């Protein structure tokens, strides 16, 4: 099917350097708040790109659960494909695709596990059935049917019928420490505004405009 004529011309106020905060995390926080206020569905949904040992990249959507000056945190099973690929290659990329605002933010950096204590605090805040789901799923492994998955879920419900559900030792968080953060704003005639922050060795940031 030829969809080459499907296009949209973005009409937005130009994004200029003086509108951007010197700190890219502060700028991220501003755009994130605006995405929330605009009613963007799951504004914390982000694409995570990793690379396998053979050079094959893979991509999936995960949910951002915490961010600060130290980085951007998400959670997963340590046996998942993404976890295995991050163990072999810490270089990753994140993408927030806020299409409804004609905006996107791309983050490049290195991923590493957070502490067990941090993971335990977040795990305890999850809905009980989400906690059970973490125990049941051997993420990325081949399974024979959904029925088997649901059977395991029922077993977990009986096993943890009373009391708190403990943190699985195969589940926890990763923090992506950014080395580059790009802010993209769609503009008319495909002359989009792009600004890239790069982290210096002393942890300060440079800011440059990129051609669209």
mmCIF file with all atom_site columns, C-alpha atoms in Angstrom:
data_model
loop_
_atom_site.group_PDB
_atom_site.id
_atom_site.type_symbol
_atom_site.label_atom_id
_atom_site.label_alt_id
_atom_site.label_comp_id
_atom_site.label_asym_id
_atom_site.label_entity_id
_atom_site.label_seq_id
_atom_site.pdbx_PDB_ins_code
_atom_site.Cartn_x
_atom_site.Cartn_y
_atom_site.Cartn_z
_atom_site.occupancy
_atom_site.B_iso_or_equiv
_atom_site.pdbx_formal_charge
_atom_site.auth_seq_id
_atom_site.auth_comp_id
_atom_site.auth_asym_id
_atom_site.auth_atom_id
_atom_site.pdbx_PDB_model_num
ATOM 1   C CA . UNK A 1 1   ? 0.000  0.000   0.000  1.00 0.00 ? 1   UNK A CA 1
ATOM 2   C CA . UNK A 1 2   ? 1.347  3.405   -1.006 1.00 0.00 ? 2   UNK A CA 1
ATOM 3   C CA . UNK A 1 3   ? 0.910  5.895   1.846  1.00 0.00 ? 3   UNK A CA 1
ATOM 4   C CA . UNK A 1 4   ? 3.437  8.418   0.566  1.00 0.00 ? 4   UNK A CA 1
ATOM 5   C CA . UNK A 1 5   ? 0.822  11.179  0.365  1.00 0.00 ? 5   UNK A CA 1
ATOM 6   C CA . UNK A 1 6   ? -0.112 10.859  4.030  1.00 0.00 ? 6   UNK A CA 1
ATOM 7   C CA . UNK A 1 7   ? 1.482  13.773  5.817  1.00 0.00 ? 7   UNK A CA 1
ATOM 8   C CA . UNK A 1 8   ? 0.831  16.537  8.305  1.00 0.00 ? 8   UNK A CA 1
ATOM 9   C CA . UNK A 1 9   ? 2.379  19.981  8.307  1.00 0.00 ? 9   UNK A CA 1
ATOM 10  C CA . UNK A 1 10  ? 3.125  21.010  11.884 1.00 0.00 ? 10  UNK A CA 1
ATOM 11  C CA . UNK A 1 11  ? 2.121  24.517  12.908 1.00 0.00 ? 11  UNK A CA 1
ATOM 12  C CA . UNK A 1 12  ? 3.948  25.441  16.105 1.00 0.00 ? 12  UNK A CA 1
ATOM 13  C CA . UNK A 1 13  ? 5.675  28.407  17.648 1.00 0.00 ? 13  UNK A CA 1
ATOM 14  C CA . UNK A 1 14  ? 9.395  28.141  16.790 1.00 0.00 ? 14  UNK A CA 1
ATOM 15  C CA . UNK A 1 15  ? 11.576 26.688  19.546 1.00 0.00 ? 15  UNK A CA 1
ATOM 16  C CA . UNK A 1 16  ? 14.577 28.905  20.294 1.00 0.00 ? 16  UNK A CA 1
ATOM 17  C CA . UNK A 1 17  ? 17.653 28.447  22.476 1.00 0.00 ? 17  UNK A CA 1
ATOM 18  C CA . UNK A 1 18  ? 16.572 31.119  24.962 1.00 0.00 ? 18  UNK A CA 1
ATOM 19  C CA . UNK A 1 19  ? 13.375 29.127  25.683 1.00 0.00 ? 19  UNK A CA 1
ATOM 20  C CA . UNK A 1 20  ? 15.381 26.130  26.867 1.00 0.00 ? 20  UNK A CA 1
ATOM 21  C CA . UNK A 1 21  ? 16.640 25.609  30.408 1.00 0.00 ? 21  UNK A CA 1
ATOM 22  C CA . UNK A 1 22  ? 20.395 25.239  30.841 1.00 0.00 ? 22  UNK A CA 1
ATOM 23  C CA . UNK A 1 23  ? 19.747 21.902  32.584 1.00 0.00 ? 23  UNK A CA 1
ATOM 24  C CA . UNK A 1 24  ? 18.225 19.299  30.212 1.00 0.00 ? 24  UNK A CA 1
ATOM 25  C CA . UNK A 1 25  ? 16.583 17.382  33.062 1.00 0.00 ? 25  UNK A CA 1
ATOM 26  C CA . UNK A 1 26  ? 14.776 20.570  34.094 1.00 0.00 ? 26  UNK A CA 1
ATOM 27  C CA . UNK A 1 27  ? 13.772 21.040  30.464 1.00 0.00 ? 27  UNK A CA 1
ATOM 28  C CA . UNK A 1 28  ? 12.562 17.417  30.326 1.00 0.00 ? 28  UNK A CA 1
ATOM 29  C CA . UNK A 1 29  ? 10.488 18.016  33.451 1.00 0.00 ? 29  UNK A CA 1
ATOM 30  C CA . UNK A 1 30  ? 8.843  21.062  31.847 1.00 0.00 ? 30  UNK A CA 1
ATOM 31  C CA . UNK A 1 31  ? 7.947  19.206  28.641 1.00 0.00 ? 31  UNK A CA 1
ATOM 32  C CA . UNK A 1 32  ? 6.795  16.161  30.613 1.00 0.00 ? 32  UNK A CA 1
ATOM 33  C CA . UNK A 1 33  ? 4.430  18.316  32.667 1.00 0.00 ? 33  UNK A CA 1
ATOM 34  C CA . UNK A 1 34  ? 3.082  19.904  29.496 1.00 0.00 ? 34  UNK A CA 1
ATOM 35  C CA . UNK A 1 35  ? 2.500  16.440  27.996 1.00 0.00 ? 35  UNK A CA 1
ATOM 36  C CA . UNK A 1 36  ? 0.536  15.468  31.109 1.00 0.00 ? 36  UNK A CA 1
ATOM 37  C CA . UNK A 1 37  ? -1.531 18.654  30.990 1.00 0.00 ? 37  UNK A CA 1
ATOM 38  C CA . UNK A 1 38  ? -2.246 18.108  27.277 1.00 0.00 ? 38  UNK A CA 1
ATOM 39  C CA . UNK A 1 39  ? -3.779 14.711  28.033 1.00 0.00 ? 39  UNK A CA 1
ATOM 40  C CA . UNK A 1 40  ? -1.166 12.665  26.192 1.00 0.00 ? 40  UNK A CA 1
ATOM 41  C CA . UNK A 1 41  ? -1.938 8.995   26.846 1.00 0.00 ? 41  UNK A CA 1
ATOM 42  C CA . UNK A 1 42  ? 0.715  7.493   29.131 1.00 0.00 ? 42  UNK A CA 1
ATOM 43  C CA . UNK A 1 43  ? 3.248  10.311  28.757 1.00 0.00 ? 43  UNK A CA 1
ATOM 44  C CA . UNK A 1 44  ? 5.768  8.204   30.703 1.00 0.00 ? 44  UNK A CA 1
ATOM 45  C CA . UNK A 1 45  ? 5.760  5.522   27.990 1.00 0.00 ? 45  UNK A CA 1
ATOM 46  C CA . UNK A 1 46  ? 9.166  5.423   26.325 1.00 0.00 ? 46  UNK A CA 1
ATOM 47  C CA . UNK A 1 47  ? 10.818 3.276   23.695 1.00 0.00 ? 47  UNK A CA 1
ATOM 48  C CA . UNK A 1 48  ? 13.977 1.556   24.936 1.00 0.00 ? 48  UNK A CA 1
ATOM 49  C CA . UNK A 1 49  ? 16.590 0.522   22.363 1.00 0.00 ? 49  UNK A CA 1
ATOM 50  C CA . UNK A 1 50  ? 19.270 -2.048  23.216 1.00 0.00 ? 50  UNK A CA 1
ATOM 51  C CA . UNK A 1 51  ? 21.790 -3.947  21.086 1.00 0.00 ? 51  UNK A CA 1
ATOM 52  C CA . UNK A 1 52  ? 22.492 -7.694  21.110 1.00 0.00 ? 52  UNK A CA 1
ATOM 53  C CA . UNK A 1 53  ? 25.995 -9.164  21.044 1.00 0.00 ? 53  UNK A CA 1
ATOM 54  C CA . UNK A 1 54  ? 25.665 -9.825  17.284 1.00 0.00 ? 54  UNK A CA 1
ATOM 55  C CA . UNK A 1 55  ? 24.882 -6.150  16.644 1.00 0.00 ? 55  UNK A CA 1
ATOM 56  C CA . UNK A 1 56  ? 21.135 -6.633  16.157 1.00 0.00 ? 56  UNK A CA 1
ATOM 57  C CA . UNK A 1 57  ? 19.213 -3.779  17.806 1.00 0.00 ? 57  UNK A CA 1
ATOM 58  C CA . UNK A 1 58  ? 15.890 -4.405  19.548 1.00 0.00 ? 58  UNK A CA 1
ATOM 59  C CA . UNK A 1 59  ? 13.198 -1.991  20.645 1.00 0.00 ? 59  UNK A CA 1
ATOM 60  C CA . UNK A 1 60  ? 10.259 -2.074  23.041 1.00 0.00 ? 60  UNK A CA 1
ATOM 61  C CA . UNK A 1 61  ? 8.100  0.267   25.108 1.00 0.00 ? 61  UNK A CA 1
ATOM 62  C CA . UNK A 1 62  ? 8.648  0.515   28.859 1.00 0.00 ? 62  UNK A CA 1
ATOM 63  C CA . UNK A 1 63  ? 7.339  2.928   31.475 1.00 0.00 ? 63  UNK A CA 1
ATOM 64  C CA . UNK A 1 64  ? 9.438  5.616   33.121 1.00 0.00 ? 64  UNK A CA 1
ATOM 65  C CA . UNK A 1 65  ? 8.863  5.416   36.876 1.00 0.00 ? 65  UNK A CA 1
ATOM 66  C CA . UNK A 1 66  ? 11.328 7.955   38.285 1.00 0.00 ? 66  UNK A CA 1
ATOM 67  C CA . UNK A 1 67  ? 13.760 10.572  37.061 1.00 0.00 ? 67  UNK A CA 1
ATOM 68  C CA . UNK A 1 68  ? 16.115 13.116  38.563 1.00 0.00 ? 68  UNK A CA 1
ATOM 69  C CA . UNK A 1 69  ? 19.563 14.571  37.870 1.00 0.00 ? 69  UNK A CA 1
ATOM 70  C CA . UNK A 1 70  ? 21.043 11.087  38.188 1.00 0.00 ? 70  UNK A CA 1
ATOM 71  C CA . UNK A 1 71  ? 18.993 9.529   35.399 1.00 0.00 ? 71  UNK A CA 1
ATOM 72  C CA . UNK A 1 72  ? 15.802 7.837   34.223 1.00 0.00 ? 72  UNK A CA 1
ATOM 73  C CA . UNK A 1 73  ? 14.511 4.698   35.969 1.00 0.00 ? 73  UNK A CA 1
ATOM 74  C CA . UNK A 1 74  ? 12.387 1.788   34.703 1.00 0.00 ? 74  UNK A CA 1
ATOM 75  C CA . UNK A 1 75  ? 11.800 -1.769  35.928 1.00 0.00 ? 75  UNK A CA 1
ATOM 76  C CA . UNK A 1 76  ? 11.978 -5.207  34.329 1.00 0.00 ? 76  UNK A CA 1
ATOM 77  C CA . UNK A 1 77  ? 12.764 -8.897  34.756 1.00 0.00 ? 77  UNK A CA 1
ATOM 78  C CA . UNK A 1 78  ? 16.516 -9.548  34.913 1.00 0.00 ? 78  UNK A CA 1
ATOM 79  C CA . UNK A 1 79  ? 16.035 -12.545 32.624 1.00 0.00 ? 79  UNK A CA 1
ATOM 80  C CA . UNK A 1 80  ? 14.374 -10.547 29.856 1.00 0.00 ? 80  UNK A CA 1
ATOM 81  C CA . UNK A 1 81  ? 15.992 -9.934  26.487 1.00 0.00 ? 81  UNK A CA 1
ATOM 82  C CA . UNK A 1 82  ? 16.564 -6.271  27.248 1.00 0.00 ? 82  UNK A CA 1
ATOM 83  C CA . UNK A 1 83  ? 18.222 -7.106  30.581 1.00 0.00 ? 83  UNK A CA 1
ATOM 84  C CA . UNK A 1 84  ? 20.541 -9.625  28.937 1.00 0.00 ? 84  UNK A CA 1
ATOM 85  C CA . UNK A 1 85  ? 21.449 -7.142  26.212 1.00 0.00 ? 85  UNK A CA 1
ATOM 86  C CA . UNK A 1 86  ? 22.099 -4.361  28.745 1.00 0.00 ? 86  UNK A CA 1
ATOM 87  C CA . UNK A 1 87  ? 24.346 -6.708  30.709 1.00 0.00 ? 87  UNK A CA 1
ATOM 88  C CA . UNK A 1 88  ? 26.484 -7.176  27.594 1.00 0.00 ? 88  UNK A CA 1
ATOM 89  C CA . UNK A 1 89  ? 26.246 -3.580  26.338 1.00 0.00 ? 89  UNK A CA 1
ATOM 90  C CA . UNK A 1 90  ? 25.230 -0.743  28.650 1.00 0.00 ? 90  UNK A CA 1
ATOM 91  C CA . UNK A 1 91  ? 24.755 1.711   25.783 1.00 0.00 ? 91  UNK A CA 1
ATOM 92  C CA . UNK A 1 92  ? 21.020 2.349   25.292 1.00 0.00 ? 92  UNK A CA 1
ATOM 93  C CA . UNK A 1 93  ? 18.616 4.936   23.892 1.00 0.00 ? 93  UNK A CA 1
ATOM 94  C CA . UNK A 1 94  ? 15.210 6.149   25.061 1.00 0.00 ? 94  UNK A CA 1
ATOM 95  C CA . UNK A 1 95  ? 12.506 7.887   23.025 1.00 0.00 ? 95  UNK A CA 1
ATOM 96  C CA . UNK A 1 96  ? 9.434  9.732   24.261 1.00 0.00 ? 96  UNK A CA 1
ATOM 97  C CA . UNK A 1 97  ? 7.134  10.060  21.179 1.00 0.00 ? 97  UNK A CA 1
ATOM 98  C CA . UNK A 1 98  ? 4.615  12.760  22.108 1.00 0.00 ? 98  UNK A CA 1
ATOM 99  C CA . UNK A 1 99  ? 3.044  12.848  18.647 1.00 0.00 ? 99  UNK A CA 1
ATOM 100 C CA . UNK A 1 100 ? -0.012 14.780  19.834 1.00 0.00 ? 100 UNK A CA 1
ATOM 101 C CA . UNK A 1 101 ? 2.258  17.723  20.643 1.00 0.00 ? 101 UNK A CA 1
ATOM 102 C CA . UNK A 1 102 ? 4.525  17.219  17.612 1.00 0.00 ? 102 UNK A CA 1
ATOM 103 C CA . UNK A 1 103 ? 7.342  16.672  20.102 1.00 0.00 ? 103 UNK A CA 1
ATOM 104 C CA . UNK A 1 104 ? 9.817  13.966  20.884 1.00 0.00 ? 104 UNK A CA 1
ATOM 105 C CA . UNK A 1 105 ? 12.691 13.605  23.323 1.00 0.00 ? 105 UNK A CA 1
ATOM 106 C CA . UNK A 1 106 ? 15.569 11.218  22.637 1.00 0.00 ? 106 UNK A CA 1
ATOM 107 C CA . UNK A 1 107 ? 17.965 10.221  25.408 1.00 0.00 ? 107 UNK A CA 1
ATOM 108 C CA . UNK A 1 108 ? 21.221 8.317   24.930 1.00 0.00 ? 108 UNK A CA 1
ATOM 109 C CA . UNK A 1 109 ? 23.279 6.994   27.805 1.00 0.00 ? 109 UNK A CA 1
ATOM 110 C CA . UNK A 1 110 ? 24.330 3.985   29.859 1.00 0.00 ? 110 UNK A CA 1
ATOM 111 C CA . UNK A 1 111 ? 22.031 1.660   31.795 1.00 0.00 ? 111 UNK A CA 1
ATOM 112 C CA . UNK A 1 112 ? 22.823 0.021   35.122 1.00 0.00 ? 112 UNK A CA 1
ATOM 113 C CA . UNK A 1 113 ? 20.880 -1.674  37.892 1.00 0.00 ? 113 UNK A CA 1
ATOM 114 C CA . UNK A 1 114 ? 19.644 0.386   40.813 1.00 0.00 ? 114 UNK A CA 1
ATOM 115 C CA . UNK A 1 115 ? 19.961 -0.855  44.384 1.00 0.00 ? 115 UNK A CA 1
ATOM 116 C CA . UNK A 1 116 ? 17.804 -3.676  45.733 1.00 0.00 ? 116 UNK A CA 1
ATOM 117 C CA . UNK A 1 117 ? 16.463 -1.270  48.360 1.00 0.00 ? 117 UNK A CA 1
ATOM 118 C CA . UNK A 1 118 ? 15.240 1.151   45.668 1.00 0.00 ? 118 UNK A CA 1
ATOM 119 C CA . UNK A 1 119 ? 13.616 -1.687  43.734 1.00 0.00 ? 119 UNK A CA 1
ATOM 120 C CA . UNK A 1 120 ? 11.964 -3.038  46.881 1.00 0.00 ? 120 UNK A CA 1
ATOM 121 C CA . UNK A 1 121 ? 10.430 0.348   47.712 1.00 0.00 ? 121 UNK A CA 1
ATOM 122 C CA . UNK A 1 122 ? 8.925  0.641   44.252 1.00 0.00 ? 122 UNK A CA 1
ATOM 123 C CA . UNK A 1 123 ? 7.778  -3.007  44.191 1.00 0.00 ? 123 UNK A CA 1
ATOM 124 C CA . UNK A 1 124 ? 5.903  -2.501  47.463 1.00 0.00 ? 124 UNK A CA 1
ATOM 125 C CA . UNK A 1 125 ? 3.995  0.424   45.905 1.00 0.00 ? 125 UNK A CA 1
ATOM 126 C CA . UNK A 1 126 ? 2.698  -1.648  42.957 1.00 0.00 ? 126 UNK A CA 1
ATOM 127 C CA . UNK A 1 127 ? -0.840 -3.090  42.888 1.00 0.00 ? 127 UNK A CA 1
ATOM 128 C CA . UNK A 1 128 ? -0.869 -6.573  44.404 1.00 0.00 ? 128 UNK A CA 1
ATOM 129 C CA . UNK A 1 129 ? -1.762 -8.269  41.115 1.00 0.00 ? 129 UNK A CA 1
ATOM 130 C CA . UNK A 1 130 ? 1.134  -6.510  39.383 1.00 0.00 ? 130 UNK A CA 1
ATOM 131 C CA . UNK A 1 131 ? 3.420  -7.854  42.086 1.00 0.00 ? 131 UNK A CA 1
ATOM 132 C CA . UNK A 1 132 ? 2.081  -11.349 41.432 1.00 0.00 ? 132 UNK A CA 1
ATOM 133 C CA . UNK A 1 133 ? 2.586  -10.861 37.709 1.00 0.00 ? 133 UNK A CA 1
ATOM 134 C CA . UNK A 1 134 ? 6.267  -10.134 38.289 1.00 0.00 ? 134 UNK A CA 1
ATOM 135 C CA . UNK A 1 135 ? 6.647  -13.469 40.086 1.00 0.00 ? 135 UNK A CA 1
ATOM 136 C CA . UNK A 1 136 ? 4.809  -15.416 37.379 1.00 0.00 ? 136 UNK A CA 1
ATOM 137 C CA . UNK A 1 137 ? 6.314  -14.115 34.143 1.00 0.00 ? 137 UNK A CA 1
ATOM 138 C CA . UNK A 1 138 ? 9.673  -15.434 32.968 1.00 0.00 ? 138 UNK A CA 1
ATOM 139 C CA . UNK A 1 139 ? 9.885  -12.532 30.579 1.00 0.00 ? 139 UNK A CA 1
ATOM 140 C CA . UNK A 1 140 ? 10.966 -13.212 26.968 1.00 0.00 ? 140 UNK A CA 1
ATOM 141 C CA . UNK A 1 141 ? 10.953 -16.999 27.424 1.00 0.00 ? 141 UNK A CA 1
ATOM 142 C CA . UNK A 1 142 ? 8.826  -19.169 25.110 1.00 0.00 ? 142 UNK A CA 1
ATOM 143 C CA . UNK A 1 143 ? 5.569  -20.405 26.691 1.00 0.00 ? 143 UNK A CA 1
ATOM 144 C CA . UNK A 1 144 ? 3.047  -22.900 25.313 1.00 0.00 ? 144 UNK A CA 1
ATOM 145 C CA . UNK A 1 145 ? -0.140 -20.942 26.000 1.00 0.00 ? 145 UNK A CA 1
ATOM 146 C CA . UNK A 1 146 ? -1.784 -18.107 27.868 1.00 0.00 ? 146 UNK A CA 1
ATOM 147 C CA . UNK A 1 147 ? -3.722 -20.712 29.815 1.00 0.00 ? 147 UNK A CA 1
ATOM 148 C CA . UNK A 1 148 ? -0.471 -21.939 31.376 1.00 0.00 ? 148 UNK A CA 1
ATOM 149 C CA . UNK A 1 149 ? 0.426  -18.369 32.335 1.00 0.00 ? 149 UNK A CA 1
ATOM 150 C CA . UNK A 1 150 ? -2.933 -17.888 34.055 1.00 0.00 ? 150 UNK A CA 1
ATOM 151 C CA . UNK A 1 151 ? -2.520 -21.197 35.889 1.00 0.00 ? 151 UNK A CA 1
ATOM 152 C CA . UNK A 1 152 ? 0.815  -20.003 37.255 1.00 0.00 ? 152 UNK A CA 1
ATOM 153 C CA . UNK A 1 153 ? -0.826 -16.737 38.267 1.00 0.00 ? 153 UNK A CA 1
ATOM 154 C CA . UNK A 1 154 ? -3.470 -18.625 40.279 1.00 0.00 ? 154 UNK A CA 1
ATOM 155 C CA . UNK A 1 155 ? -0.727 -20.655 41.973 1.00 0.00 ? 155 UNK A CA 1
ATOM 156 C CA . UNK A 1 156 ? 1.057  -17.441 42.928 1.00 0.00 ? 156 UNK A CA 1
ATOM 157 C CA . UNK A 1 157 ? -2.150 -16.005 44.375 1.00 0.00 ? 157 UNK A CA 1
ATOM 158 C CA . UNK A 1 158 ? -2.473 -19.042 46.648 1.00 0.00 ? 158 UNK A CA 1
ATOM 159 C CA . UNK A 1 159 ? 1.226  -19.010 47.567 1.00 0.00 ? 159 UNK A CA 1
ATOM 160 C CA . UNK A 1 160 ? 1.096  -15.356 48.618 1.00 0.00 ? 160 UNK A CA 1
ATOM 161 C CA . UNK A 1 161 ? -2.451 -15.446 49.962 1.00 0.00 ? 161 UNK A CA 1
ATOM 162 C CA . UNK A 1 162 ? -1.569 -13.550 53.119 1.00 0.00 ? 162 UNK A CA 1
ATOM 163 C CA . UNK A 1 163 ? 0.953  -10.888 54.009 1.00 0.00 ? 163 UNK A CA 1
ATOM 164 C CA . UNK A 1 164 ? 3.262  -8.834  51.863 1.00 0.00 ? 164 UNK A CA 1
ATOM 165 C CA . UNK A 1 165 ? 4.578  -10.159 48.578 1.00 0.00 ? 165 UNK A CA 1
ATOM 166 C CA . UNK A 1 166 ? 8.401  -10.117 48.599 1.00 0.00 ? 166 UNK A CA 1
ATOM 167 C CA . UNK A 1 167 ? 10.529 -8.615  45.860 1.00 0.00 ? 167 UNK A CA 1
ATOM 168 C CA . UNK A 1 168 ? 11.600 -11.341 43.396 1.00 0.00 ? 168 UNK A CA 1
ATOM 169 C CA . UNK A 1 169 ? 15.376 -11.660 43.206 1.00 0.00 ? 169 UNK A CA 1
ATOM 170 C CA . UNK A 1 170 ? 15.074 -11.690 39.401 1.00 0.00 ? 170 UNK A CA 1
ATOM 171 C CA . UNK A 1 171 ? 13.225 -8.370  39.095 1.00 0.00 ? 171 UNK A CA 1
ATOM 172 C CA . UNK A 1 172 ? 14.243 -4.754  39.647 1.00 0.00 ? 172 UNK A CA 1
ATOM 173 C CA . UNK A 1 173 ? 15.114 -1.369  38.254 1.00 0.00 ? 173 UNK A CA 1
ATOM 174 C CA . UNK A 1 174 ? 17.592 0.153   35.836 1.00 0.00 ? 174 UNK A CA 1
ATOM 175 C CA . UNK A 1 175 ? 18.767 3.737   35.708 1.00 0.00 ? 175 UNK A CA 1
ATOM 176 C CA . UNK A 1 176 ? 19.755 5.259   32.375 1.00 0.00 ? 176 UNK A CA 1
ATOM 177 C CA . UNK A 1 177 ? 22.432 7.880   33.029 1.00 0.00 ? 177 UNK A CA 1
ATOM 178 C CA . UNK A 1 178 ? 22.162 10.317  30.111 1.00 0.00 ? 178 UNK A CA 1
ATOM 179 C CA . UNK A 1 179 ? 25.079 11.442  27.999 1.00 0.00 ? 179 UNK A CA 1
ATOM 180 C CA . UNK A 1 180 ? 22.884 13.183  25.412 1.00 0.00 ? 180 UNK A CA 1
ATOM 181 C CA . UNK A 1 181 ? 19.307 14.525  25.432 1.00 0.00 ? 181 UNK A CA 1
ATOM 182 C CA . UNK A 1 182 ? 17.663 15.864  22.274 1.00 0.00 ? 182 UNK A CA 1
ATOM 183 C CA . UNK A 1 183 ? 14.468 17.932  22.178 1.00 0.00 ? 183 UNK A CA 1
ATOM 184 C CA . UNK A 1 184 ? 12.559 17.888  18.869 1.00 0.00 ? 184 UNK A CA 1
ATOM 185 C CA . UNK A 1 185 ? 9.664  20.203  17.994 1.00 0.00 ? 185 UNK A CA 1
ATOM 186 C CA . UNK A 1 186 ? 7.836  19.706  14.696 1.00 0.00 ? 186 UNK A CA 1
ATOM 187 C CA . UNK A 1 187 ? 7.597  22.782  12.434 1.00 0.00 ? 187 UNK A CA 1
ATOM 188 C CA . UNK A 1 188 ? 6.104  23.724  9.097  1.00 0.00 ? 188 UNK A CA 1
ATOM 189 C CA . UNK A 1 189 ? 7.803  22.711  5.819  1.00 0.00 ? 189 UNK A CA 1
ATOM 190 C CA . UNK A 1 190 ? 9.687  19.999  7.729  1.00 0.00 ? 190 UNK A CA 1
ATOM 191 C CA . UNK A 1 191 ? 12.040 22.649  9.125  1.00 0.00 ? 191 UNK A CA 1
ATOM 192 C CA . UNK A 1 192 ? 11.820 21.163  12.588 1.00 0.00 ? 192 UNK A CA 1
ATOM 193 C CA . UNK A 1 193 ? 13.566 22.569  15.647 1.00 0.00 ? 193 UNK A CA 1
ATOM 194 C CA . UNK A 1 194 ? 16.132 20.236  17.212 1.00 0.00 ? 194 UNK A CA 1
ATOM 195 C CA . UNK A 1 195 ? 18.343 20.991  20.203 1.00 0.00 ? 195 UNK A CA 1
ATOM 196 C CA . UNK A 1 196 ? 20.891 18.542  21.576 1.00 0.00 ? 196 UNK A CA 1
ATOM 197 C CA . UNK A 1 197 ? 22.404 18.661  25.061 1.00 0.00 ? 197 UNK A CA 1
ATOM 198 C CA . UNK A 1 198 ? 25.706 16.793  25.417 1.00 0.00 ? 198 UNK A CA 1
ATOM 199 C CA . UNK A 1 199 ? 27.260 15.963  28.779 1.00 0.00 ? 199 UNK A CA 1
ATOM 200 C CA . UNK A 1 200 ? 30.829 17.154  29.290 1.00 0.00 ? 200 UNK A CA 1
ATOM 201 C CA . UNK A 1 201 ? 33.397 15.146  31.314 1.00 0.00 ? 201 UNK A CA 1
ATOM 202 C CA . UNK A 1 202 ? 32.779 17.488  34.272 1.00 0.00 ? 202 UNK A CA 1
ATOM 203 C CA . UNK A 1 203 ? 29.030 16.643  34.073 1.00 0.00 ? 203 UNK A CA 1
ATOM 204 C CA . UNK A 1 204 ? 28.033 20.092  32.800 1.00 0.00 ? 204 UNK A CA 1
ATOM 205 C CA . UNK A 1 205 ? 26.123 20.326  29.514 1.00 0.00 ? 205 UNK A CA 1
ATOM 206 C CA . UNK A 1 206 ? 26.646 21.854  26.099 1.00 0.00 ? 206 UNK A CA 1
ATOM 207 C CA . UNK A 1 207 ? 23.645 22.851  23.959 1.00 0.00 ? 207 UNK A CA 1
ATOM 208 C CA . UNK A 1 208 ? 23.626 22.910  20.168 1.00 0.00 ? 208 UNK A CA 1
ATOM 209 C CA . UNK A 1 209 ? 20.972 23.361  17.488 1.00 0.00 ? 209 UNK A CA 1
ATOM 210 C CA . UNK A 1 210 ? 20.834 20.565  14.896 1.00 0.00 ? 210 UNK A CA 1
ATOM 211 C CA . UNK A 1 211 ? 19.598 20.749  11.315 1.00 0.00 ? 211 UNK A CA 1
ATOM 212 C CA . UNK A 1 212 ? 16.200 19.058  10.912 1.00 0.00 ? 212 UNK A CA 1
#
